[in-house]
JSON list of C-alpha atoms in Angstrom, two decimals:
[
{"chain": "A", "resi": 1, "resn": "ALA", "atom": "CA", "xyz": [43.84, -44.60, 64.32]},
{"chain": "A", "resi": 2, "resn": "GLN", "atom": "CA", "xyz": [44.10, -47.19, 67.01]},
{"chain": "A", "resi": 3, "resn": "LYS", "atom": "CA", "xyz": [43.66, -50.87, 66.35]},
{"chain": "A", "resi": 4, "resn": "VAL", "atom": "CA", "xyz": [43.90, -54.09, 68.34]},
{"chain": "A", "resi": 5, "resn": "THR", "atom": "CA", "xyz": [44.42, -57.47, 66.72]},
{"chain": "A", "resi": 6, "resn": "GLN", "atom": "CA", "xyz": [43.84, -60.79, 68.43]},
{"chain": "A", "resi": 7, "resn": "ALA", "atom": "CA", "xyz": [44.76, -63.24, 65.72]},
{"chain": "A", "resi": 8, "resn": "GLN", "atom": "CA", "xyz": [43.65, -66.32, 67.64]},
{"chain": "A", "resi": 9, "resn": "THR", "atom": "CA", "xyz": [39.90, -66.64, 67.28]},
{"chain": "A", "resi": 10, "resn": "GLU", "atom": "CA", "xyz": [39.63, -69.87, 69.26]},
{"chain": "A", "resi": 11, "resn": "ILE", "atom": "CA", "xyz": [42.04, -71.87, 71.39]},
{"chain": "A", "resi": 12, "resn": "SER", "atom": "CA", "xyz": [41.32, -75.24, 72.94]},
{"chain": "A", "resi": 13, "resn": "VAL", "atom": "CA", "xyz": [43.59, -76.78, 75.56]},
{"chain": "A", "resi": 14, "resn": "VAL", "atom": "CA", "xyz": [43.48, -79.56, 78.11]},
{"chain": "A", "resi": 15, "resn": "GLU", "atom": "CA", "xyz": [43.43, -78.69, 81.78]},
{"chain": "A", "resi": 16, "resn": "LYS", "atom": "CA", "xyz": [46.85, -77.93, 83.31]},
{"chain": "A", "resi": 17, "resn": "GLU", "atom": "CA", "xyz": [48.34, -76.87, 80.00]},
{"chain": "A", "resi": 18, "resn": "ASP", "atom": "CA", "xyz": [49.85, -73.40, 79.73]},
{"chain": "A", "resi": 19, "resn": "VAL", "atom": "CA", "xyz": [48.27, -71.13, 77.13]},
{"chain": "A", "resi": 20, "resn": "THR", "atom": "CA", "xyz": [49.25, -67.75, 75.69]},
{"chain": "A", "resi": 21, "resn": "LEU", "atom": "CA", "xyz": [46.78, -65.34, 74.17]},
{"chain": "A", "resi": 22, "resn": "ASP", "atom": "CA", "xyz": [48.29, -62.90, 71.69]},
{"chain": "A", "resi": 23, "resn": "CYS", "atom": "CA", "xyz": [47.48, -59.21, 71.37]},
{"chain": "A", "resi": 24, "resn": "VAL", "atom": "CA", "xyz": [49.05, -56.80, 68.90]},
{"chain": "A", "resi": 25, "resn": "TYR", "atom": "CA", "xyz": [48.13, -53.15, 68.83]},
{"chain": "A", "resi": 26, "resn": "GLU", "atom": "CA", "xyz": [48.60, -50.08, 66.65]},
{"chain": "A", "resi": 27, "resn": "THR", "atom": "CA", "xyz": [48.66, -46.52, 67.88]},
{"chain": "A", "resi": 28, "resn": "ARG", "atom": "CA", "xyz": [50.31, -43.22, 66.99]},
{"chain": "A", "resi": 29, "resn": "ASP", "atom": "CA", "xyz": [50.26, -41.99, 70.57]},
{"chain": "A", "resi": 30, "resn": "THR", "atom": "CA", "xyz": [53.28, -42.29, 72.81]},
{"chain": "A", "resi": 31, "resn": "THR", "atom": "CA", "xyz": [51.07, -42.50, 75.87]},
{"chain": "A", "resi": 32, "resn": "TYR", "atom": "CA", "xyz": [48.40, -45.15, 75.89]},
{"chain": "A", "resi": 33, "resn": "TYR", "atom": "CA", "xyz": [46.91, -47.84, 78.07]},
{"chain": "A", "resi": 34, "resn": "LEU", "atom": "CA", "xyz": [46.35, -51.51, 77.44]},
{"chain": "A", "resi": 35, "resn": "PHE", "atom": "CA", "xyz": [43.78, -53.72, 79.10]},
{"chain": "A", "resi": 36, "resn": "TRP", "atom": "CA", "xyz": [42.72, -57.34, 79.28]},
{"chain": "A", "resi": 37, "resn": "TYR", "atom": "CA", "xyz": [39.15, -58.35, 80.09]},
{"chain": "A", "resi": 38, "resn": "LYS", "atom": "CA", "xyz": [37.65, -61.80, 80.60]},
{"chain": "A", "resi": 39, "resn": "GLN", "atom": "CA", "xyz": [34.08, -62.56, 79.53]},
{"chain": "A", "resi": 40, "resn": "PRO", "atom": "CA", "xyz": [32.75, -65.89, 80.85]},
{"chain": "A", "resi": 41, "resn": "PRO", "atom": "CA", "xyz": [29.54, -67.37, 79.44]},
{"chain": "A", "resi": 42, "resn": "SER", "atom": "CA", "xyz": [27.52, -65.40, 81.99]},
{"chain": "A", "resi": 43, "resn": "GLY", "atom": "CA", "xyz": [28.34, -62.26, 80.00]},
{"chain": "A", "resi": 44, "resn": "GLU", "atom": "CA", "xyz": [30.01, -59.91, 82.44]},
{"chain": "A", "resi": 45, "resn": "LEU", "atom": "CA", "xyz": [33.26, -58.36, 81.28]},
{"chain": "A", "resi": 46, "resn": "VAL", "atom": "CA", "xyz": [35.74, -58.82, 84.11]},
{"chain": "A", "resi": 47, "resn": "PHE", "atom": "CA", "xyz": [38.69, -56.46, 84.29]},
{"chain": "A", "resi": 48, "resn": "LEU", "atom": "CA", "xyz": [42.02, -58.29, 84.58]},
{"chain": "A", "resi": 49, "resn": "ILE", "atom": "CA", "xyz": [44.82, -55.78, 84.07]},
{"chain": "A", "resi": 50, "resn": "ARG", "atom": "CA", "xyz": [45.64, -52.21, 82.98]},
{"chain": "A", "resi": 51, "resn": "ARG", "atom": "CA", "xyz": [49.13, -51.28, 81.82]},
{"chain": "A", "resi": 52, "resn": "ASN", "atom": "CA", "xyz": [50.43, -47.90, 80.66]},
{"chain": "A", "resi": 53, "resn": "SER", "atom": "CA", "xyz": [52.83, -47.49, 77.78]},
{"chain": "A", "resi": 54, "resn": "PHE", "atom": "CA", "xyz": [55.71, -46.39, 79.99]},
{"chain": "A", "resi": 55, "resn": "ASP", "atom": "CA", "xyz": [55.67, -49.49, 82.14]},
{"chain": "A", "resi": 56, "resn": "GLU", "atom": "CA", "xyz": [57.13, -52.42, 80.28]},
{"chain": "A", "resi": 57, "resn": "GLN", "atom": "CA", "xyz": [57.61, -54.51, 83.36]},
{"chain": "A", "resi": 58, "resn": "ASN", "atom": "CA", "xyz": [56.00, -57.89, 83.05]},
{"chain": "A", "resi": 59, "resn": "GLU", "atom": "CA", "xyz": [53.37, -58.70, 85.59]},
{"chain": "A", "resi": 60, "resn": "ILE", "atom": "CA", "xyz": [52.37, -61.89, 87.33]},
{"chain": "A", "resi": 61, "resn": "SER", "atom": "CA", "xyz": [49.21, -62.43, 89.30]},
{"chain": "A", "resi": 62, "resn": "GLY", "atom": "CA", "xyz": [48.79, -65.99, 90.45]},
{"chain": "A", "resi": 63, "resn": "ARG", "atom": "CA", "xyz": [48.47, -68.17, 87.37]},
{"chain": "A", "resi": 64, "resn": "TYR", "atom": "CA", "xyz": [48.18, -65.12, 85.11]},
{"chain": "A", "resi": 65, "resn": "SER", "atom": "CA", "xyz": [51.10, -63.26, 83.59]},
{"chain": "A", "resi": 66, "resn": "TRP", "atom": "CA", "xyz": [51.40, -60.52, 81.03]},
{"chain": "A", "resi": 67, "resn": "ASN", "atom": "CA", "xyz": [54.27, -59.76, 78.66]},
{"chain": "A", "resi": 68, "resn": "PHE", "atom": "CA", "xyz": [54.30, -56.20, 77.33]},
{"chain": "A", "resi": 69, "resn": "GLN", "atom": "CA", "xyz": [56.80, -55.48, 74.52]},
{"chain": "A", "resi": 70, "resn": "LYS", "atom": "CA", "xyz": [56.69, -52.03, 72.95]},
{"chain": "A", "resi": 71, "resn": "SER", "atom": "CA", "xyz": [59.25, -53.04, 70.33]},
{"chain": "A", "resi": 72, "resn": "THR", "atom": "CA", "xyz": [56.76, -55.47, 68.82]},
{"chain": "A", "resi": 73, "resn": "SER", "atom": "CA", "xyz": [53.58, -53.63, 69.94]},
{"chain": "A", "resi": 74, "resn": "SER", "atom": "CA", "xyz": [52.40, -56.70, 71.77]},
{"chain": "A", "resi": 75, "resn": "PHE", "atom": "CA", "xyz": [50.73, -57.33, 75.10]},
{"chain": "A", "resi": 76, "resn": "ASN", "atom": "CA", "xyz": [50.40, -61.08, 75.47]},
{"chain": "A", "resi": 77, "resn": "PHE", "atom": "CA", "xyz": [48.60, -62.91, 78.24]},
{"chain": "A", "resi": 78, "resn": "THR", "atom": "CA", "xyz": [49.65, -66.30, 79.60]},
{"chain": "A", "resi": 79, "resn": "ILE", "atom": "CA", "xyz": [47.63, -68.60, 81.81]},
{"chain": "A", "resi": 80, "resn": "THR", "atom": "CA", "xyz": [49.75, -71.20, 83.57]},
{"chain": "A", "resi": 81, "resn": "ALA", "atom": "CA", "xyz": [48.25, -74.56, 84.51]},
{"chain": "A", "resi": 82, "resn": "SER", "atom": "CA", "xyz": [44.91, -73.72, 82.94]},
{"chain": "A", "resi": 83, "resn": "GLN", "atom": "CA", "xyz": [41.67, -74.75, 84.62]},
{"chain": "A", "resi": 84, "resn": "VAL", "atom": "CA", "xyz": [38.17, -75.35, 83.28]},
{"chain": "A", "resi": 85, "resn": "VAL", "atom": "CA", "xyz": [37.03, -72.11, 84.98]},
{"chain": "A", "resi": 86, "resn": "ASP", "atom": "CA", "xyz": [39.40, -70.20, 82.70]},
{"chain": "A", "resi": 87, "resn": "SER", "atom": "CA", "xyz": [37.12, -70.99, 79.77]},
{"chain": "A", "resi": 88, "resn": "ALA", "atom": "CA", "xyz": [35.90, -67.63, 78.50]},
{"chain": "A", "resi": 89, "resn": "VAL", "atom": "CA", "xyz": [36.35, -65.04, 75.79]},
{"chain": "A", "resi": 90, "resn": "TYR", "atom": "CA", "xyz": [39.33, -62.81, 76.48]},
{"chain": "A", "resi": 91, "resn": "PHE", "atom": "CA", "xyz": [39.49, -59.29, 75.07]},
{"chain": "A", "resi": 92, "resn": "CYS", "atom": "CA", "xyz": [42.53, -57.11, 74.73]},
{"chain": "A", "resi": 93, "resn": "ALA", "atom": "CA", "xyz": [41.78, -53.37, 74.57]},
{"chain": "A", "resi": 94, "resn": "LEU", "atom": "CA", "xyz": [43.61, -50.11, 73.98]},
{"chain": "A", "resi": 95, "resn": "SER", "atom": "CA", "xyz": [42.89, -46.51, 74.89]},
{"chain": "A", "resi": 96, "resn": "GLU", "atom": "CA", "xyz": [44.89, -43.47, 73.89]},
{"chain": "A", "resi": 97, "resn": "THR", "atom": "CA", "xyz": [45.24, -40.36, 76.02]},
{"chain": "A", "resi": 98, "resn": "SER", "atom": "CA", "xyz": [44.32, -38.33, 72.97]},
{"chain": "A", "resi": 99, "resn": "GLY", "atom": "CA", "xyz": [41.19, -40.32, 72.30]},
{"chain": "A", "resi": 100, "resn": "SER", "atom": "CA", "xyz": [37.91, -41.00, 74.00]},
{"chain": "A", "resi": 101, "resn": "ARG", "atom": "CA", "xyz": [37.32, -44.61, 73.09]},
{"chain": "A", "resi": 102, "resn": "LEU", "atom": "CA", "xyz": [38.29, -48.01, 74.38]},
{"chain": "A", "resi": 103, "resn": "THR", "atom": "CA", "xyz": [39.18, -50.07, 71.31]},
{"chain": "A", "resi": 104, "resn": "PHE", "atom": "CA", "xyz": [38.68, -53.80, 71.71]},
{"chain": "A", "resi": 105, "resn": "GLY", "atom": "CA", "xyz": [40.21, -56.64, 69.77]},
{"chain": "A", "resi": 106, "resn": "GLU", "atom": "CA", "xyz": [37.86, -59.27, 68.34]},
{"chain": "A", "resi": 107, "resn": "GLY", "atom": "CA", "xyz": [38.45, -61.53, 71.30]},
{"chain": "A", "resi": 108, "resn": "THR", "atom": "CA", "xyz": [39.87, -65.03, 71.76]},
{"chain": "A", "resi": 109, "resn": "GLN", "atom": "CA", "xyz": [37.56, -67.85, 72.83]},
{"chain": "A", "resi": 110, "resn": "LEU", "atom": "CA", "xyz": [39.52, -70.07, 75.21]},
{"chain": "A", "resi": 111, "resn": "THR", "atom": "CA", "xyz": [38.14, -73.51, 75.99]},
{"chain": "A", "resi": 112, "resn": "VAL", "atom": "CA", "xyz": [39.83, -75.56, 78.69]},
{"chain": "A", "resi": 113, "resn": "ASN", "atom": "CA", "xyz": [38.79, -79.19, 78.59]},
{"chain": "A", "resi": 114, "resn": "PRO", "atom": "CA", "xyz": [38.96, -81.47, 81.63]},
{"chain": "B", "resi": 1, "resn": "ASP", "atom": "CA", "xyz": [34.01, -52.66, 95.67]},
{"chain": "B", "resi": 2, "resn": "THR", "atom": "CA", "xyz": [34.03, -52.66, 91.87]},
{"chain": "B", "resi": 3, "resn": "GLU", "atom": "CA", "xyz": [30.43, -53.61, 91.31]},
{"chain": "B", "resi": 4, "resn": "VAL", "atom": "CA", "xyz": [28.16, -52.38, 88.59]},
{"chain": "B", "resi": 5, "resn": "THR", "atom": "CA", "xyz": [24.64, -53.82, 88.68]},
{"chain": "B", "resi": 6, "resn": "GLN", "atom": "CA", "xyz": [22.19, -54.09, 85.81]},
{"chain": "B", "resi": 7, "resn": "THR", "atom": "CA", "xyz": [18.52, -54.99, 85.68]},
{"chain": "B", "resi": 8, "resn": "PRO", "atom": "CA", "xyz": [16.85, -56.92, 84.28]},
{"chain": "B", "resi": 9, "resn": "LYS", "atom": "CA", "xyz": [19.18, -59.82, 83.42]},
{"chain": "B", "resi": 10, "resn": "HIS", "atom": "CA", "xyz": [16.96, -60.90, 80.55]},
{"chain": "B", "resi": 11, "resn": "LEU", "atom": "CA", "xyz": [14.32, -59.00, 78.61]},
{"chain": "B", "resi": 12, "resn": "VAL", "atom": "CA", "xyz": [12.02, -60.12, 75.81]},
{"chain": "B", "resi": 13, "resn": "MET", "atom": "CA", "xyz": [10.01, -57.44, 74.10]},
{"chain": "B", "resi": 14, "resn": "GLY", "atom": "CA", "xyz": [7.90, -56.92, 71.04]},
{"chain": "B", "resi": 15, "resn": "MET", "atom": "CA", "xyz": [8.62, -54.29, 68.44]},
{"chain": "B", "resi": 16, "resn": "THR", "atom": "CA", "xyz": [5.88, -52.02, 69.76]},
{"chain": "B", "resi": 17, "resn": "ASN", "atom": "CA", "xyz": [6.82, -52.24, 73.43]},
{"chain": "B", "resi": 18, "resn": "LYS", "atom": "CA", "xyz": [8.51, -49.62, 75.57]},
{"chain": "B", "resi": 19, "resn": "LYS", "atom": "CA", "xyz": [10.97, -50.88, 78.15]},
{"chain": "B", "resi": 20, "resn": "SER", "atom": "CA", "xyz": [13.94, -49.60, 80.13]},
{"chain": "B", "resi": 21, "resn": "LEU", "atom": "CA", "xyz": [17.29, -51.04, 81.14]},
{"chain": "B", "resi": 22, "resn": "LYS", "atom": "CA", "xyz": [18.80, -49.90, 84.41]},
{"chain": "B", "resi": 23, "resn": "CYS", "atom": "CA", "xyz": [22.38, -49.63, 85.59]},
{"chain": "B", "resi": 24, "resn": "GLU", "atom": "CA", "xyz": [23.71, -48.63, 88.99]},
{"chain": "B", "resi": 25, "resn": "GLN", "atom": "CA", "xyz": [27.15, -48.11, 90.51]},
{"chain": "B", "resi": 26, "resn": "HIS", "atom": "CA", "xyz": [28.21, -46.96, 93.95]},
{"chain": "B", "resi": 27, "resn": "MET", "atom": "CA", "xyz": [31.91, -46.48, 93.36]},
{"chain": "B", "resi": 28, "resn": "GLY", "atom": "CA", "xyz": [31.69, -42.70, 93.03]},
{"chain": "B", "resi": 29, "resn": "HIS", "atom": "CA", "xyz": [32.51, -42.92, 89.35]},
{"chain": "B", "resi": 30, "resn": "ARG", "atom": "CA", "xyz": [31.61, -39.89, 87.25]},
{"chain": "B", "resi": 31, "resn": "ALA", "atom": "CA", "xyz": [31.59, -41.49, 83.81]},
{"chain": "B", "resi": 32, "resn": "MET", "atom": "CA", "xyz": [29.08, -44.13, 82.73]},
{"chain": "B", "resi": 33, "resn": "TYR", "atom": "CA", "xyz": [28.76, -45.98, 79.46]},
{"chain": "B", "resi": 34, "resn": "TRP", "atom": "CA", "xyz": [26.33, -48.09, 77.45]},
{"chain": "B", "resi": 35, "resn": "TYR", "atom": "CA", "xyz": [27.67, -50.75, 75.11]},
{"chain": "B", "resi": 36, "resn": "LYS", "atom": "CA", "xyz": [25.93, -53.14, 72.73]},
{"chain": "B", "resi": 37, "resn": "GLN", "atom": "CA", "xyz": [27.45, -56.55, 72.14]},
{"chain": "B", "resi": 38, "resn": "LYS", "atom": "CA", "xyz": [26.38, -59.01, 69.46]},
{"chain": "B", "resi": 39, "resn": "ALA", "atom": "CA", "xyz": [27.32, -62.67, 69.69]},
{"chain": "B", "resi": 40, "resn": "LYS", "atom": "CA", "xyz": [30.98, -63.42, 69.04]},
{"chain": "B", "resi": 41, "resn": "LYS", "atom": "CA", "xyz": [31.82, -59.73, 68.71]},
{"chain": "B", "resi": 42, "resn": "PRO", "atom": "CA", "xyz": [33.47, -57.18, 71.00]},
{"chain": "B", "resi": 43, "resn": "PRO", "atom": "CA", "xyz": [31.35, -54.55, 72.75]},
{"chain": "B", "resi": 44, "resn": "GLU", "atom": "CA", "xyz": [30.42, -51.49, 70.69]},
{"chain": "B", "resi": 45, "resn": "LEU", "atom": "CA", "xyz": [30.17, -48.14, 72.41]},
{"chain": "B", "resi": 46, "resn": "MET", "atom": "CA", "xyz": [26.73, -46.49, 72.27]},
{"chain": "B", "resi": 47, "resn": "PHE", "atom": "CA", "xyz": [26.69, -43.62, 74.77]},
{"chain": "B", "resi": 48, "resn": "VAL", "atom": "CA", "xyz": [28.92, -41.98, 77.34]},
{"chain": "B", "resi": 49, "resn": "TYR", "atom": "CA", "xyz": [27.80, -39.81, 80.23]},
{"chain": "B", "resi": 50, "resn": "SER", "atom": "CA", "xyz": [30.23, -37.58, 82.06]},
{"chain": "B", "resi": 51, "resn": "TYR", "atom": "CA", "xyz": [29.11, -35.84, 85.23]},
{"chain": "B", "resi": 52, "resn": "GLU", "atom": "CA", "xyz": [25.53, -36.76, 84.35]},
{"chain": "B", "resi": 53, "resn": "LYS", "atom": "CA", "xyz": [25.73, -35.08, 80.95]},
{"chain": "B", "resi": 54, "resn": "LEU", "atom": "CA", "xyz": [25.68, -36.92, 77.64]},
{"chain": "B", "resi": 55, "resn": "SER", "atom": "CA", "xyz": [29.13, -36.47, 76.13]},
{"chain": "B", "resi": 56, "resn": "ILE", "atom": "CA", "xyz": [29.26, -39.12, 73.41]},
{"chain": "B", "resi": 57, "resn": "ASN", "atom": "CA", "xyz": [26.50, -40.52, 71.21]},
{"chain": "B", "resi": 58, "resn": "GLU", "atom": "CA", "xyz": [27.87, -42.94, 68.66]},
{"chain": "B", "resi": 59, "resn": "SER", "atom": "CA", "xyz": [25.15, -42.15, 66.11]},
{"chain": "B", "resi": 60, "resn": "VAL", "atom": "CA", "xyz": [22.76, -44.49, 67.86]},
{"chain": "B", "resi": 61, "resn": "PRO", "atom": "CA", "xyz": [19.19, -44.62, 66.44]},
{"chain": "B", "resi": 62, "resn": "SER", "atom": "CA", "xyz": [16.66, -42.56, 68.37]},
{"chain": "B", "resi": 63, "resn": "ARG", "atom": "CA", "xyz": [14.75, -45.70, 69.39]},
{"chain": "B", "resi": 64, "resn": "PHE", "atom": "CA", "xyz": [17.46, -45.93, 72.07]},
{"chain": "B", "resi": 65, "resn": "SER", "atom": "CA", "xyz": [17.21, -43.08, 74.57]},
{"chain": "B", "resi": 66, "resn": "PRO", "atom": "CA", "xyz": [19.70, -42.81, 77.43]},
{"chain": "B", "resi": 67, "resn": "GLU", "atom": "CA", "xyz": [19.11, -41.03, 80.68]},
{"chain": "B", "resi": 68, "resn": "CYS", "atom": "CA", "xyz": [21.31, -40.30, 83.68]},
{"chain": "B", "resi": 69, "resn": "PRO", "atom": "CA", "xyz": [19.10, -39.25, 86.61]},
{"chain": "B", "resi": 70, "resn": "ASN", "atom": "CA", "xyz": [22.04, -38.96, 89.01]},
{"chain": "B", "resi": 71, "resn": "SER", "atom": "CA", "xyz": [25.68, -39.87, 89.27]},
{"chain": "B", "resi": 72, "resn": "SER", "atom": "CA", "xyz": [24.93, -43.45, 90.32]},
{"chain": "B", "resi": 73, "resn": "LEU", "atom": "CA", "xyz": [22.20, -44.36, 87.86]},
{"chain": "B", "resi": 74, "resn": "LEU", "atom": "CA", "xyz": [22.05, -44.83, 84.13]},
{"chain": "B", "resi": 75, "resn": "ASN", "atom": "CA", "xyz": [18.99, -45.86, 82.17]},
{"chain": "B", "resi": 76, "resn": "LEU", "atom": "CA", "xyz": [18.47, -46.89, 78.58]},
{"chain": "B", "resi": 77, "resn": "HIS", "atom": "CA", "xyz": [14.92, -46.42, 77.33]},
{"chain": "B", "resi": 78, "resn": "LEU", "atom": "CA", "xyz": [13.86, -48.65, 74.48]},
{"chain": "B", "resi": 79, "resn": "HIS", "atom": "CA", "xyz": [11.01, -48.01, 72.06]},
{"chain": "B", "resi": 80, "resn": "ALA", "atom": "CA", "xyz": [10.01, -49.51, 68.73]},
{"chain": "B", "resi": 81, "resn": "LEU", "atom": "CA", "xyz": [13.05, -51.75, 68.54]},
{"chain": "B", "resi": 82, "resn": "GLN", "atom": "CA", "xyz": [13.85, -54.07, 65.66]},
{"chain": "B", "resi": 83, "resn": "PRO", "atom": "CA", "xyz": [14.79, -57.76, 65.86]},
{"chain": "B", "resi": 84, "resn": "GLU", "atom": "CA", "xyz": [18.36, -56.84, 64.89]},
{"chain": "B", "resi": 85, "resn": "ASP", "atom": "CA", "xyz": [18.61, -54.87, 68.14]},
{"chain": "B", "resi": 86, "resn": "SER", "atom": "CA", "xyz": [18.67, -58.17, 70.02]},
{"chain": "B", "resi": 87, "resn": "ALA", "atom": "CA", "xyz": [22.00, -58.25, 71.83]},
{"chain": "B", "resi": 88, "resn": "LEU", "atom": "CA", "xyz": [23.72, -58.10, 75.20]},
{"chain": "B", "resi": 89, "resn": "TYR", "atom": "CA", "xyz": [23.63, -54.55, 76.56]},
{"chain": "B", "resi": 90, "resn": "LEU", "atom": "CA", "xyz": [26.46, -53.75, 78.90]},
{"chain": "B", "resi": 91, "resn": "CYS", "atom": "CA", "xyz": [26.81, -50.83, 81.25]},
{"chain": "B", "resi": 92, "resn": "ALA", "atom": "CA", "xyz": [30.19, -49.66, 82.50]},
{"chain": "B", "resi": 93, "resn": "SER", "atom": "CA", "xyz": [31.57, -46.94, 84.73]},
{"chain": "B", "resi": 94, "resn": "SER", "atom": "CA", "xyz": [34.94, -45.31, 85.27]},
{"chain": "B", "resi": 95, "resn": "HIS", "atom": "CA", "xyz": [36.40, -42.90, 87.75]},
{"chain": "B", "resi": 96, "resn": "SER", "atom": "CA", "xyz": [36.87, -39.77, 85.74]},
{"chain": "B", "resi": 97, "resn": "GLN", "atom": "CA", "xyz": [35.12, -37.91, 83.00]},
{"chain": "B", "resi": 98, "resn": "ALA", "atom": "CA", "xyz": [34.75, -39.27, 79.54]},
{"chain": "B", "resi": 99, "resn": "GLY", "atom": "CA", "xyz": [37.61, -38.35, 77.29]},
{"chain": "B", "resi": 100, "resn": "ALA", "atom": "CA", "xyz": [40.00, -39.53, 79.92]},
{"chain": "B", "resi": 101, "resn": "SER", "atom": "CA", "xyz": [39.33, -42.97, 78.62]},
{"chain": "B", "resi": 102, "resn": "THR", "atom": "CA", "xyz": [42.54, -44.31, 80.06]},
{"chain": "B", "resi": 103, "resn": "ASP", "atom": "CA", "xyz": [40.69, -44.95, 83.30]},
{"chain": "B", "resi": 104, "resn": "THR", "atom": "CA", "xyz": [39.63, -48.52, 83.84]},
{"chain": "B", "resi": 105, "resn": "GLN", "atom": "CA", "xyz": [36.06, -49.22, 82.87]},
{"chain": "B", "resi": 106, "resn": "TYR", "atom": "CA", "xyz": [34.21, -51.64, 85.13]},
{"chain": "B", "resi": 107, "resn": "PHE", "atom": "CA", "xyz": [31.36, -53.52, 83.52]},
{"chain": "B", "resi": 108, "resn": "GLY", "atom": "CA", "xyz": [28.08, -54.83, 84.77]},
{"chain": "B", "resi": 109, "resn": "PRO", "atom": "CA", "xyz": [26.72, -58.32, 84.01]},
{"chain": "B", "resi": 110, "resn": "GLY", "atom": "CA", "xyz": [24.63, -57.06, 81.14]},
{"chain": "B", "resi": 111, "resn": "THR", "atom": "CA", "xyz": [21.03, -57.40, 80.01]},
{"chain": "B", "resi": 112, "resn": "ARG", "atom": "CA", "xyz": [20.29, -59.97, 77.31]},
{"chain": "B", "resi": 113, "resn": "LEU", "atom": "CA", "xyz": [17.65, -58.37, 75.13]},
{"chain": "B", "resi": 114, "resn": "THR", "atom": "CA", "xyz": [15.53, -60.29, 72.64]},
{"chain": "B", "resi": 115, "resn": "VAL", "atom": "CA", "xyz": [13.25, -58.34, 70.31]},
{"chain": "B", "resi": 116, "resn": "LEU", "atom": "CA", "xyz": [10.49, -60.40, 68.72]}
]
């Protein structure tokens, strides 16, 4: 069975700090996909990134970067120089090619204070 | 364009009312989803439509009735709801048929439902 764990329930930082959101997953499949979504207070789930299990290259998009490590089953997300607009709930999610579900972690509430 | 639209944004209804939630996408996606999200929790899958046919029903009570009139539209008909059904209802779509859940799901802004 697949499982996603986001151990950090809430994180609070001051603007311009760097922050890393942790995501650990469990799966028996060798082929799977990992996702990060952002949910601001307005409610919409905004897609951030999709990564397949064969691509362990780290990715950077502006202030966002993702560190995928199969050896530790982790897919961590770092925001550099955080801004107040980054305040949101961030969900890590996993889907297996053998399954038909997107499994979400419990989410991490990030608050960036001015 | 990765836009999924949902109407209404907010809905308040009594337990005897009948109402409908609407979802629309124009990305040519063939899979559409309904999720329910309670406060401080991740979304929970309710229904999946693939090529306009219901492919997954996560044992949702019959007071929730989905409908997919065409490939761009998804409705959720509500009848005789309970106060515990109050939640954010999210619609999503993805490129390929359900089961190929590795495709990215794009979500709408949701409908905040309050049942009195």
